[in-house]
Short mmCIF file of C-alpha atoms in Angstrom, two decimals:
data_model
loop_
_atom_site.label_atom_id
_atom_site.label_comp_id
_atom_site.label_asym_id
_atom_site.label_seq_id
_atom_site.Cartn_x
_atom_site.Cartn_y
_atom_site.Cartn_z
CA MET C 1 27.02 -59.79 66.43
CA LYS C 2 23.39 -59.30 67.33
CA MET C 3 21.31 -57.49 64.71
CA SER C 4 18.63 -54.89 65.34
CA ILE C 5 16.01 -53.10 63.28
CA ILE C 6 15.66 -49.34 63.34
CA LEU C 7 13.33 -47.15 61.39
CA ALA C 8 15.90 -45.03 59.55
CA ALA C 9 19.12 -43.14 60.08
CA SER C 10 17.21 -40.33 61.79
CA PHE C 11 16.54 -42.69 64.70
CA VAL C 12 20.23 -43.30 65.44
CA LEU C 13 20.95 -42.91 69.14
CA ILE C 14 21.92 -39.35 70.02
CA LEU C 15 25.09 -39.65 72.00
CA THR C 16 25.50 -36.39 73.88
CA SER C 17 23.29 -34.93 76.57
CA ALA C 18 23.35 -31.58 74.84
CA ALA C 19 22.02 -33.07 71.65
CA MET C 20 19.41 -35.07 73.52
CA ALA C 21 18.28 -31.92 75.30
CA ALA C 22 17.48 -30.41 71.89
CA GLU C 23 15.36 -33.37 70.74
CA PRO C 24 11.69 -33.75 71.69
CA LEU C 25 11.74 -35.89 74.80
CA PHE C 26 8.03 -36.26 75.60
CA SER C 27 4.85 -36.71 73.61
CA ASP C 28 1.80 -34.47 73.62
CA PRO C 29 -0.36 -35.17 76.67
CA VAL C 30 -3.02 -37.86 76.78
CA ASN C 31 -5.66 -36.74 79.28
CA TYR C 32 -7.82 -38.84 81.59
CA ALA C 33 -10.78 -37.50 83.55
CA VAL C 34 -10.45 -37.90 87.31
CA GLY C 35 -12.35 -36.10 90.07
CA PHE C 36 -12.76 -32.39 90.82
CA GLY C 37 -9.67 -30.49 91.88
CA PRO C 38 -6.94 -33.12 91.39
CA ARG C 39 -4.04 -31.84 93.43
CA SER C 40 -1.61 -34.75 93.82
CA VAL C 41 -0.68 -37.83 91.76
CA PHE C 42 1.25 -41.00 92.64
CA LEU C 43 2.24 -43.96 90.46
CA ALA C 44 2.52 -47.51 91.82
CA ASP C 45 1.49 -51.07 90.99
CA PHE C 46 -1.80 -51.31 92.87
CA ASP C 47 -3.22 -54.46 91.23
CA SER C 48 0.01 -56.50 91.34
CA ASP C 49 0.21 -57.06 87.58
CA GLY C 50 3.64 -55.50 87.11
CA ASP C 51 2.39 -52.24 85.58
CA GLN C 52 2.41 -48.80 87.15
CA ASP C 53 -1.11 -47.61 87.97
CA MET C 54 -2.23 -44.11 88.95
CA ALA C 55 -3.70 -42.68 92.15
CA VAL C 56 -4.98 -39.08 92.21
CA ALA C 57 -6.13 -37.07 95.23
CA ASN C 58 -9.18 -35.00 94.25
CA CYS C 59 -9.23 -32.10 96.69
CA SER C 60 -12.66 -30.74 95.73
CA TRP C 61 -14.38 -34.14 95.74
CA ASP C 62 -12.84 -35.55 98.94
CA ASN C 63 -11.78 -38.76 97.24
CA VAL C 64 -9.04 -40.68 95.47
CA SER C 65 -9.24 -41.89 91.88
CA ILE C 66 -7.50 -45.17 91.03
CA LEU C 67 -6.76 -45.75 87.34
CA PHE C 68 -5.43 -49.14 86.24
CA ASN C 69 -2.72 -49.35 83.59
CA ASP C 70 -3.25 -51.92 80.82
CA GLY C 71 0.54 -52.29 80.46
CA ASP C 72 0.86 -50.05 77.41
CA GLY C 73 0.32 -46.81 79.29
CA ILE C 74 -3.42 -46.76 78.65
CA PHE C 75 -5.41 -46.18 81.83
CA LEU C 76 -8.78 -47.69 82.63
CA HIS C 77 -10.94 -46.08 85.28
CA THR C 78 -12.07 -49.48 86.50
CA ALA C 79 -11.15 -49.04 90.15
CA GLY C 80 -13.35 -45.97 90.65
CA TYR C 81 -13.28 -43.57 93.57
CA TYR C 82 -12.51 -44.01 97.26
CA TRP C 83 -13.70 -41.50 99.82
CA VAL C 84 -11.14 -40.08 102.21
CA GLY C 85 -11.18 -37.03 104.50
CA ASP C 86 -12.14 -33.50 103.49
CA GLY C 87 -9.92 -31.72 101.00
CA PRO C 88 -7.18 -34.30 100.28
CA TRP C 89 -4.18 -32.18 99.39
CA SER C 90 -1.43 -34.79 99.11
CA ILE C 91 -1.19 -38.52 98.37
CA PHE C 92 1.51 -41.11 99.02
CA ALA C 93 1.51 -44.84 98.23
CA ALA C 94 3.48 -47.54 100.08
CA ASP C 95 3.01 -50.87 101.86
CA LEU C 96 1.49 -49.81 105.19
CA ASP C 97 0.33 -53.17 106.56
CA GLY C 98 3.23 -55.47 105.68
CA ASP C 99 1.41 -57.60 103.10
CA SER C 100 3.62 -56.51 100.17
CA ASP C 101 0.92 -54.67 98.26
CA ILE C 102 0.69 -50.91 97.93
CA ASP C 103 -1.66 -48.92 100.15
CA VAL C 104 -2.52 -45.21 100.07
CA ALA C 105 -2.31 -42.32 102.54
CA THR C 106 -3.78 -38.84 102.03
CA ALA C 107 -3.32 -35.61 103.96
CA ASN C 108 -6.73 -33.93 104.27
CA ALA C 109 -6.46 -30.17 104.65
CA ALA C 110 -10.10 -29.46 105.53
CA SER C 111 -10.67 -32.24 108.10
CA ASP C 112 -7.29 -32.04 109.87
CA ASN C 113 -6.54 -35.71 109.50
CA VAL C 114 -4.77 -38.32 107.40
CA SER C 115 -6.68 -41.13 105.70
CA ILE C 116 -5.42 -44.69 105.17
CA LEU C 117 -6.74 -46.87 102.34
CA LEU C 118 -5.59 -50.50 102.64
CA ASN C 119 -5.21 -52.51 99.44
CA ASP C 120 -6.43 -56.12 99.21
CA GLY C 121 -3.70 -56.86 96.64
CA SER C 122 -5.91 -56.60 93.57
CA GLY C 123 -6.21 -52.81 93.60
CA VAL C 124 -9.42 -52.80 95.63
CA PHE C 125 -9.25 -50.64 98.75
CA GLY C 126 -11.14 -50.81 102.01
CA THR C 127 -13.01 -48.01 103.70
CA ALA C 128 -10.72 -45.18 104.75
CA VAL C 129 -9.54 -45.01 108.35
CA HIS C 130 -8.73 -41.52 109.64
CA TYR C 131 -6.08 -40.36 112.11
CA PRO C 132 -6.05 -36.83 113.59
CA VAL C 133 -3.01 -34.64 113.00
CA GLY C 134 -2.47 -30.86 113.19
CA ASP C 135 -4.41 -28.06 111.51
CA PHE C 136 -4.62 -27.86 107.72
CA PRO C 137 -2.37 -30.80 106.78
CA ARG C 138 -1.03 -30.26 103.27
CA SER C 139 1.58 -32.95 102.75
CA VAL C 140 2.18 -36.58 103.72
CA CYS C 141 5.13 -38.89 103.15
CA VAL C 142 5.79 -42.47 104.22
CA THR C 143 9.09 -43.68 105.65
CA ASP C 144 10.39 -45.87 108.47
CA CYS C 145 11.25 -43.21 111.02
CA ASN C 146 12.20 -45.41 113.98
CA GLY C 147 13.95 -48.30 112.25
CA ASP C 148 11.50 -51.01 113.31
CA GLY C 149 10.78 -52.16 109.77
CA ASN C 150 7.28 -50.65 109.71
CA ASN C 151 6.35 -47.68 107.59
CA ASP C 152 5.45 -44.53 109.50
CA LEU C 153 3.78 -41.28 108.43
CA ALA C 154 5.13 -37.74 108.40
CA VAL C 155 2.43 -35.10 107.90
CA LEU C 156 3.02 -31.38 107.38
CA ASN C 157 0.43 -29.16 109.07
CA ARG C 158 0.41 -25.65 107.62
CA ALA C 159 -1.83 -23.82 110.12
CA THR C 160 -0.11 -25.21 113.24
CA ALA C 161 3.34 -24.96 111.58
CA ASN C 162 4.45 -28.41 112.63
CA VAL C 163 5.09 -31.94 111.45
CA SER C 164 3.11 -34.87 112.87
CA ILE C 165 4.87 -38.25 113.13
CA LEU C 166 2.58 -41.28 113.35
CA PHE C 167 4.42 -44.52 114.03
CA GLY C 168 3.10 -47.54 112.16
CA ASN C 169 2.19 -50.70 114.03
CA GLY C 170 2.95 -52.82 110.98
CA ASP C 171 -0.68 -53.82 110.37
CA GLY C 172 -1.89 -50.63 108.70
CA THR C 173 -2.80 -48.91 111.97
CA PHE C 174 -0.92 -45.99 113.50
CA GLN C 175 -0.12 -44.57 116.91
CA PRO C 176 -1.20 -41.06 117.96
CA ALA C 177 0.74 -38.20 116.41
CA VAL C 178 3.90 -36.74 117.94
CA ASN C 179 4.49 -33.18 116.72
CA TYR C 180 7.66 -31.27 115.86
CA ALA C 181 7.88 -27.55 115.13
CA ALA C 182 8.50 -26.54 111.54
CA GLY C 183 9.21 -23.08 110.13
CA THR C 184 7.07 -20.19 108.91
CA GLY C 185 4.16 -21.06 106.67
CA PRO C 186 5.29 -24.62 105.92
CA THR C 187 3.83 -26.35 102.87
CA SER C 188 5.42 -29.78 102.43
CA VAL C 189 7.51 -32.51 104.02
CA SER C 190 9.66 -35.21 102.43
CA ALA C 191 12.08 -37.80 103.78
CA SER C 192 15.64 -38.81 102.89
CA ASP C 193 18.89 -39.82 104.60
CA LEU C 194 20.77 -36.51 104.48
CA ASP C 195 23.55 -37.11 107.01
CA GLY C 196 24.65 -40.60 105.95
CA ASP C 197 23.63 -42.43 109.11
CA ASN C 198 21.17 -44.77 107.36
CA ASP C 199 17.99 -43.31 108.84
CA ASN C 200 15.69 -40.88 107.09
CA ASP C 201 15.64 -37.22 108.02
CA LEU C 202 12.89 -34.77 107.07
CA ILE C 203 12.91 -31.79 104.73
CA VAL C 204 10.31 -29.13 105.56
CA VAL C 205 9.62 -26.44 102.97
CA ASN C 206 8.54 -23.07 104.39
CA TYR C 207 6.55 -21.00 101.91
CA SER C 208 6.42 -17.86 104.02
CA GLY C 209 10.01 -18.10 105.22
CA ASP C 210 11.52 -18.69 101.76
CA ASN C 211 13.60 -21.48 103.21
CA ILE C 212 13.80 -25.14 104.09
CA VAL C 213 14.38 -26.65 107.52
CA ILE C 214 16.06 -30.01 108.06
CA LEU C 215 14.80 -32.18 110.90
CA ILE C 216 17.52 -34.65 111.88
CA ASN C 217 16.45 -38.16 112.87
CA ASP C 218 18.24 -39.79 115.80
CA GLY C 219 17.44 -43.24 114.41
CA ALA C 220 14.69 -43.91 116.92
CA GLY C 221 12.20 -41.55 115.29
CA SER C 222 12.93 -38.44 117.35
CA PHE C 223 13.80 -35.30 115.41
CA THR C 224 15.83 -32.20 116.19
CA ALA C 225 16.11 -29.02 114.15
CA GLY C 226 19.09 -28.92 111.81
CA ALA C 227 20.15 -26.64 108.98
CA ILE C 228 17.98 -23.80 107.74
CA CYS C 229 18.70 -23.01 104.09
CA ALA C 230 17.53 -20.06 102.03
CA VAL C 231 15.93 -20.94 98.70
CA GLY C 232 13.83 -18.88 96.26
CA ASP C 233 10.56 -17.00 96.67
CA ALA C 234 7.55 -18.91 98.02
CA PRO C 235 8.97 -22.46 97.88
CA VAL C 236 6.35 -25.19 97.85
CA ILE C 237 8.02 -28.60 97.62
CA ALA C 238 11.44 -30.29 97.77
CA THR C 239 12.81 -33.58 96.53
CA ALA C 240 16.03 -35.31 97.53
CA THR C 241 18.38 -37.31 95.31
CA ASP C 242 22.10 -37.51 94.54
CA LEU C 243 22.59 -34.83 91.88
CA ASP C 244 26.41 -34.65 91.83
CA ASP C 245 27.27 -38.36 92.14
CA ASP C 246 29.13 -38.02 95.43
CA GLY C 247 27.03 -40.53 97.33
CA ASP C 248 24.89 -38.18 99.40
CA ASN C 249 21.44 -36.79 98.73
CA ASP C 250 21.06 -33.24 97.46
CA LEU C 251 17.90 -31.15 97.20
CA ALA C 252 15.83 -29.60 94.43
CA VAL C 253 13.20 -27.08 95.57
CA ALA C 254 10.37 -25.62 93.46
CA ASN C 255 9.87 -21.89 94.12
CA SER C 256 6.39 -20.80 93.08
CA ALA C 257 6.90 -17.02 93.07
CA SER C 258 10.41 -16.76 91.61
CA ASN C 259 9.56 -19.34 88.92
CA ASP C 260 12.68 -21.39 89.40
CA VAL C 261 14.15 -24.48 90.99
CA ALA C 262 16.81 -24.18 93.67
CA ILE C 263 19.59 -26.78 93.76
CA LEU C 264 21.27 -27.32 97.13
CA LEU C 265 24.29 -29.61 97.25
CA ASN C 266 24.77 -31.66 100.38
CA ASN C 267 28.08 -31.47 102.19
CA GLY C 268 27.46 -35.03 103.38
CA ASN C 269 26.33 -34.06 106.88
CA ALA C 270 22.89 -32.53 106.18
CA THR C 271 24.34 -29.06 105.67
CA PHE C 272 24.17 -27.54 102.22
CA ALA C 273 26.04 -25.22 99.90
CA PRO C 274 24.23 -22.01 98.86
CA ALA C 275 21.51 -22.60 96.31
CA THR C 276 21.91 -22.25 92.57
CA PHE C 277 18.84 -21.52 90.48
CA TYR C 278 17.33 -22.69 87.19
CA SER C 279 14.38 -20.96 85.58
CA VAL C 280 11.26 -22.98 84.79
CA GLY C 281 7.67 -22.06 83.91
CA THR C 282 5.22 -19.89 85.82
CA GLY C 283 4.10 -21.01 89.25
CA PRO C 284 6.03 -24.26 89.69
CA ARG C 285 4.26 -26.54 92.16
CA SER C 286 6.00 -29.92 91.96
CA VAL C 287 9.41 -31.36 91.07
CA PHE C 288 10.32 -34.98 90.30
CA PRO C 289 13.86 -36.30 89.69
CA ASP C 290 14.82 -39.17 87.37
CA ASP C 291 16.99 -39.99 84.38
CA PHE C 292 14.57 -39.18 81.59
CA ASN C 293 16.97 -39.35 78.62
CA ASN C 294 18.85 -42.49 79.72
CA ASP C 295 22.26 -40.87 79.87
CA GLY C 296 22.98 -41.87 83.48
CA ARG C 297 22.42 -38.38 84.90
CA ILE C 298 19.51 -37.14 86.99
CA ASP C 299 17.09 -34.78 85.25
CA LEU C 300 14.19 -32.83 86.75
CA ALA C 301 10.52 -32.59 85.77
CA VAL C 302 8.69 -29.54 87.12
CA ALA C 303 4.91 -28.97 86.98
CA ASN C 304 4.12 -25.29 86.32
CA ARG C 305 0.60 -24.34 87.38
CA TYR C 306 0.15 -21.04 85.54
CA SER C 307 1.98 -21.83 82.31
CA ASN C 308 0.07 -25.13 82.01
CA ASN C 309 3.15 -27.19 81.24
CA VAL C 310 5.98 -29.30 82.55
CA SER C 311 9.57 -28.07 82.39
CA ILE C 312 12.26 -30.70 81.83
CA LEU C 313 15.72 -29.75 83.09
CA ILE C 314 18.23 -32.13 81.53
CA GLY C 315 21.20 -32.86 83.75
CA SER C 316 24.59 -32.06 82.23
CA GLY C 317 26.66 -33.55 85.07
CA GLY C 318 27.95 -32.13 88.33
CA ALA C 319 24.46 -31.06 89.45
CA LYS C 320 24.20 -28.66 86.52
CA PHE C 321 21.28 -28.52 84.11
CA PHE C 322 20.54 -27.36 80.60
CA PRO C 323 17.83 -24.69 80.25
CA GLY C 324 14.35 -26.07 80.76
CA ILE C 325 12.26 -27.34 77.86
CA ALA C 326 8.48 -27.02 78.24
CA TYR C 327 6.01 -29.78 77.38
CA GLY C 328 2.28 -29.10 77.49
CA ALA C 329 -0.04 -30.58 80.10
CA ASP C 330 -3.58 -29.30 80.67
CA TYR C 331 -4.88 -26.48 82.87
CA GLY C 332 -3.32 -25.89 86.26
CA PRO C 333 -0.80 -28.73 86.70
CA ARG C 334 -0.09 -29.12 90.40
CA SER C 335 1.77 -32.42 90.68
CA VAL C 336 4.09 -34.52 88.50
CA PHE C 337 5.31 -38.10 88.97
CA GLY C 338 7.55 -40.26 86.78
CA ALA C 339 7.60 -44.01 86.06
CA ASP C 340 7.76 -46.40 83.11
CA LEU C 341 4.11 -46.52 82.11
CA ASP C 342 4.28 -48.34 78.77
CA GLY C 343 6.94 -50.96 79.51
CA ASP C 344 9.53 -49.60 77.08
CA GLY C 345 12.27 -49.02 79.63
CA ASP C 346 12.16 -45.22 79.89
CA LYS C 347 10.40 -42.95 82.36
CA ASP C 348 7.10 -41.35 81.39
CA LEU C 349 5.19 -38.67 83.30
CA ALA C 350 1.80 -38.35 84.95
CA VAL C 351 0.53 -34.87 85.80
CA ALA C 352 -2.44 -33.86 87.98
CA ASN C 353 -4.17 -30.83 86.43
CA PHE C 354 -6.16 -29.02 89.11
CA ASP C 355 -8.08 -26.61 86.88
CA SER C 356 -9.10 -29.07 84.14
CA ASN C 357 -10.04 -31.93 86.50
CA ASN C 358 -7.90 -34.48 84.74
CA ALA C 359 -4.53 -36.19 84.68
CA SER C 360 -2.12 -36.03 81.75
CA VAL C 361 0.20 -38.80 80.61
CA LEU C 362 3.29 -37.73 78.66
CA PHE C 363 5.13 -40.61 77.01
CA ASN C 364 8.90 -40.55 76.88
CA LEU C 365 10.23 -40.50 73.30
CA THR C 366 13.83 -41.34 74.16
CA ILE C 367 15.54 -43.19 71.31
CA VAL C 368 16.69 -46.67 72.26
CA PRO C 369 20.25 -47.90 71.59
CA CYS C 370 20.52 -50.47 68.79
CA CYS C 371 21.61 -53.21 71.17
CA VAL C 372 17.94 -53.73 72.00
CA THR C 373 17.04 -56.29 69.35
CA VAL C 374 14.10 -54.51 67.78
CA GLY C 375 12.06 -57.10 65.88
CA ASP C 376 12.93 -59.97 68.21
CA VAL C 377 9.33 -59.95 69.43
CA ASN C 378 9.50 -63.34 71.17
CA ARG C 379 13.00 -62.68 72.57
CA ASP C 380 14.63 -65.85 71.23
CA GLU C 381 17.71 -63.86 70.12
CA ASP C 382 16.82 -64.12 66.44
CA VAL C 383 14.55 -62.11 64.15
CA ASN C 384 12.55 -64.54 62.02
CA ILE C 385 9.08 -65.68 60.99
CA LEU C 386 8.28 -66.69 64.57
CA ASP C 387 8.45 -63.02 65.58
CA PHE C 388 5.99 -62.09 62.83
CA GLN C 389 3.63 -64.82 64.01
CA TYR C 390 3.94 -63.71 67.65
CA LEU C 391 3.09 -60.13 66.70
CA ARG C 392 0.20 -61.28 64.51
CA ASP C 393 -1.25 -63.41 67.29
CA TYR C 394 -0.97 -60.57 69.79
CA LEU C 395 -2.69 -58.08 67.53
CA HIS C 396 -5.36 -60.30 65.96
CA LYS C 397 -5.81 -63.49 67.98
CA ASP C 398 -5.67 -62.31 71.58
CA GLY C 399 -2.21 -63.84 71.94
CA PRO C 400 0.25 -63.05 74.73
CA LYS C 401 1.64 -59.57 75.09
CA PRO C 402 5.21 -59.14 73.76
CA PRO C 403 7.62 -59.34 76.70
CA CYS C 404 9.51 -56.21 75.63
CA PHE C 405 7.68 -53.21 74.19
CA LEU C 406 10.84 -51.86 72.53
CA GLU C 407 11.45 -55.00 70.50
CA ALA C 408 7.84 -55.20 69.29
CA ASP C 409 7.61 -51.51 68.34
CA VAL C 410 9.43 -52.22 65.09
CA ASN C 411 8.82 -48.85 63.43
CA GLY C 412 9.58 -46.82 66.53
CA ASP C 413 6.30 -44.88 66.72
CA LYS C 414 5.67 -45.72 70.42
CA MET C 415 2.75 -48.02 69.54
CA ILE C 416 2.38 -51.70 68.66
CA THR C 417 0.11 -51.86 65.61
CA ARG C 418 -0.31 -53.50 62.21
CA GLU C 419 2.32 -51.07 60.91
CA ASP C 420 4.90 -52.96 62.94
CA MET C 421 3.77 -56.21 61.31
CA SER C 422 4.13 -54.61 57.87
CA CYS C 423 7.57 -53.28 58.68
CA LEU C 424 8.73 -56.66 59.95
CA ALA C 425 7.20 -58.45 56.94
CA ARG C 426 9.02 -56.19 54.49
CA TYR C 427 12.30 -57.07 56.13
CA LEU C 428 11.63 -60.80 56.40
CA PHE C 429 9.98 -61.44 53.04
CA SER C 430 11.17 -58.77 50.62
CA GLN C 431 14.24 -57.18 52.24
CA GLY C 432 12.43 -53.86 52.12
CA THR C 433 14.25 -50.69 53.05
CA THR C 434 11.75 -49.18 55.48
CA CYS C 435 13.42 -51.09 58.30
CA VAL C 436 17.20 -51.22 58.26
CA PHE C 437 19.34 -53.72 60.12
CA VAL C 438 22.41 -52.40 61.90
CA GLU C 439 25.01 -54.29 63.86
CA CYS C 440 25.27 -53.91 67.62
CA PRO C 441 28.72 -53.78 69.15
#
């Protein structure tokens, strides 16, 4: 039997989703200054060190902020700013030139183009290259539309009510745009395989039409209009993921005027059941799906612009959700993105706050099952003096970083500090009671 340290009985793993929904799931926000008018955030490993870094599109400054993660969820503004087109409204990160590092694309609403920033692999980006699209582009996503192995661009143009497709050449350059009609007052585009044919279709959200339109991909990158589905009032963005565990991708849509999220279940052929609705905060602008409480079910994080918070909808199974729980951000959150920022195995959040010109990080406080050997800092499958020495060297002698955050955070306070050394020492040297060993099954 492997042994693990936990802080006290109050940190015992909560077994049911309902109980977990009642526990605080995220920390208070930690805010980082970015540029003026941050409207969109994306997390990816830009400097190839294994940690998730942050890219923010600053609409009022016409640039992108890159913030490097030190591995513990602390962000350093060492990469600075990169100029793009005018009024970057949306940002997406992916490998655009086939060199296995992560590049950046922005949709620039005021200059009617999309900007490409190519990464040299260390998180340093070249001068932006611009490609014309339609009028007032507000959303960009990256996907392989034509099945050639190269990433392409899909750009939503609000004023011309269409979607521009720019095929990638595989070297970070793109062919001229091919346009497809969207609906009324479209605001965003995203990509997912909705009909099970292994190519990615497009979901267009129509703010003025209170609906979404599906554009079906023929596999070669040509699109035809598919289902039109009613959602709530003034929808702004949609995300696709399998919410009911039936193997096809469903939709969650943020409705900015009805202050709710619409859930549309896929019939497997890119048609959808009527929407069901879950209330969130005021003015929702962004929705991100992931399993935030580690129960195997998809949850939703929703950024609410006017209530200055993020609503977490915990999945209860079968595409149903518990009532939303609000966690504070800063002023005017417009975009939310989830990833493991501190290396502890759960998904944290980054939020772009348009009105306070910063980005918030909310750390996930999910309790870890005891079968993670907390205290086994060096991961040799035993808790002994070598773990104390490893922790001491890391904290005081510039030694190597512990390979697993969870096992080094002995007292469970989401930080690795001298308090963890003290806790481990009490166990090892005096059998203190602050840290209690429990058996793992």
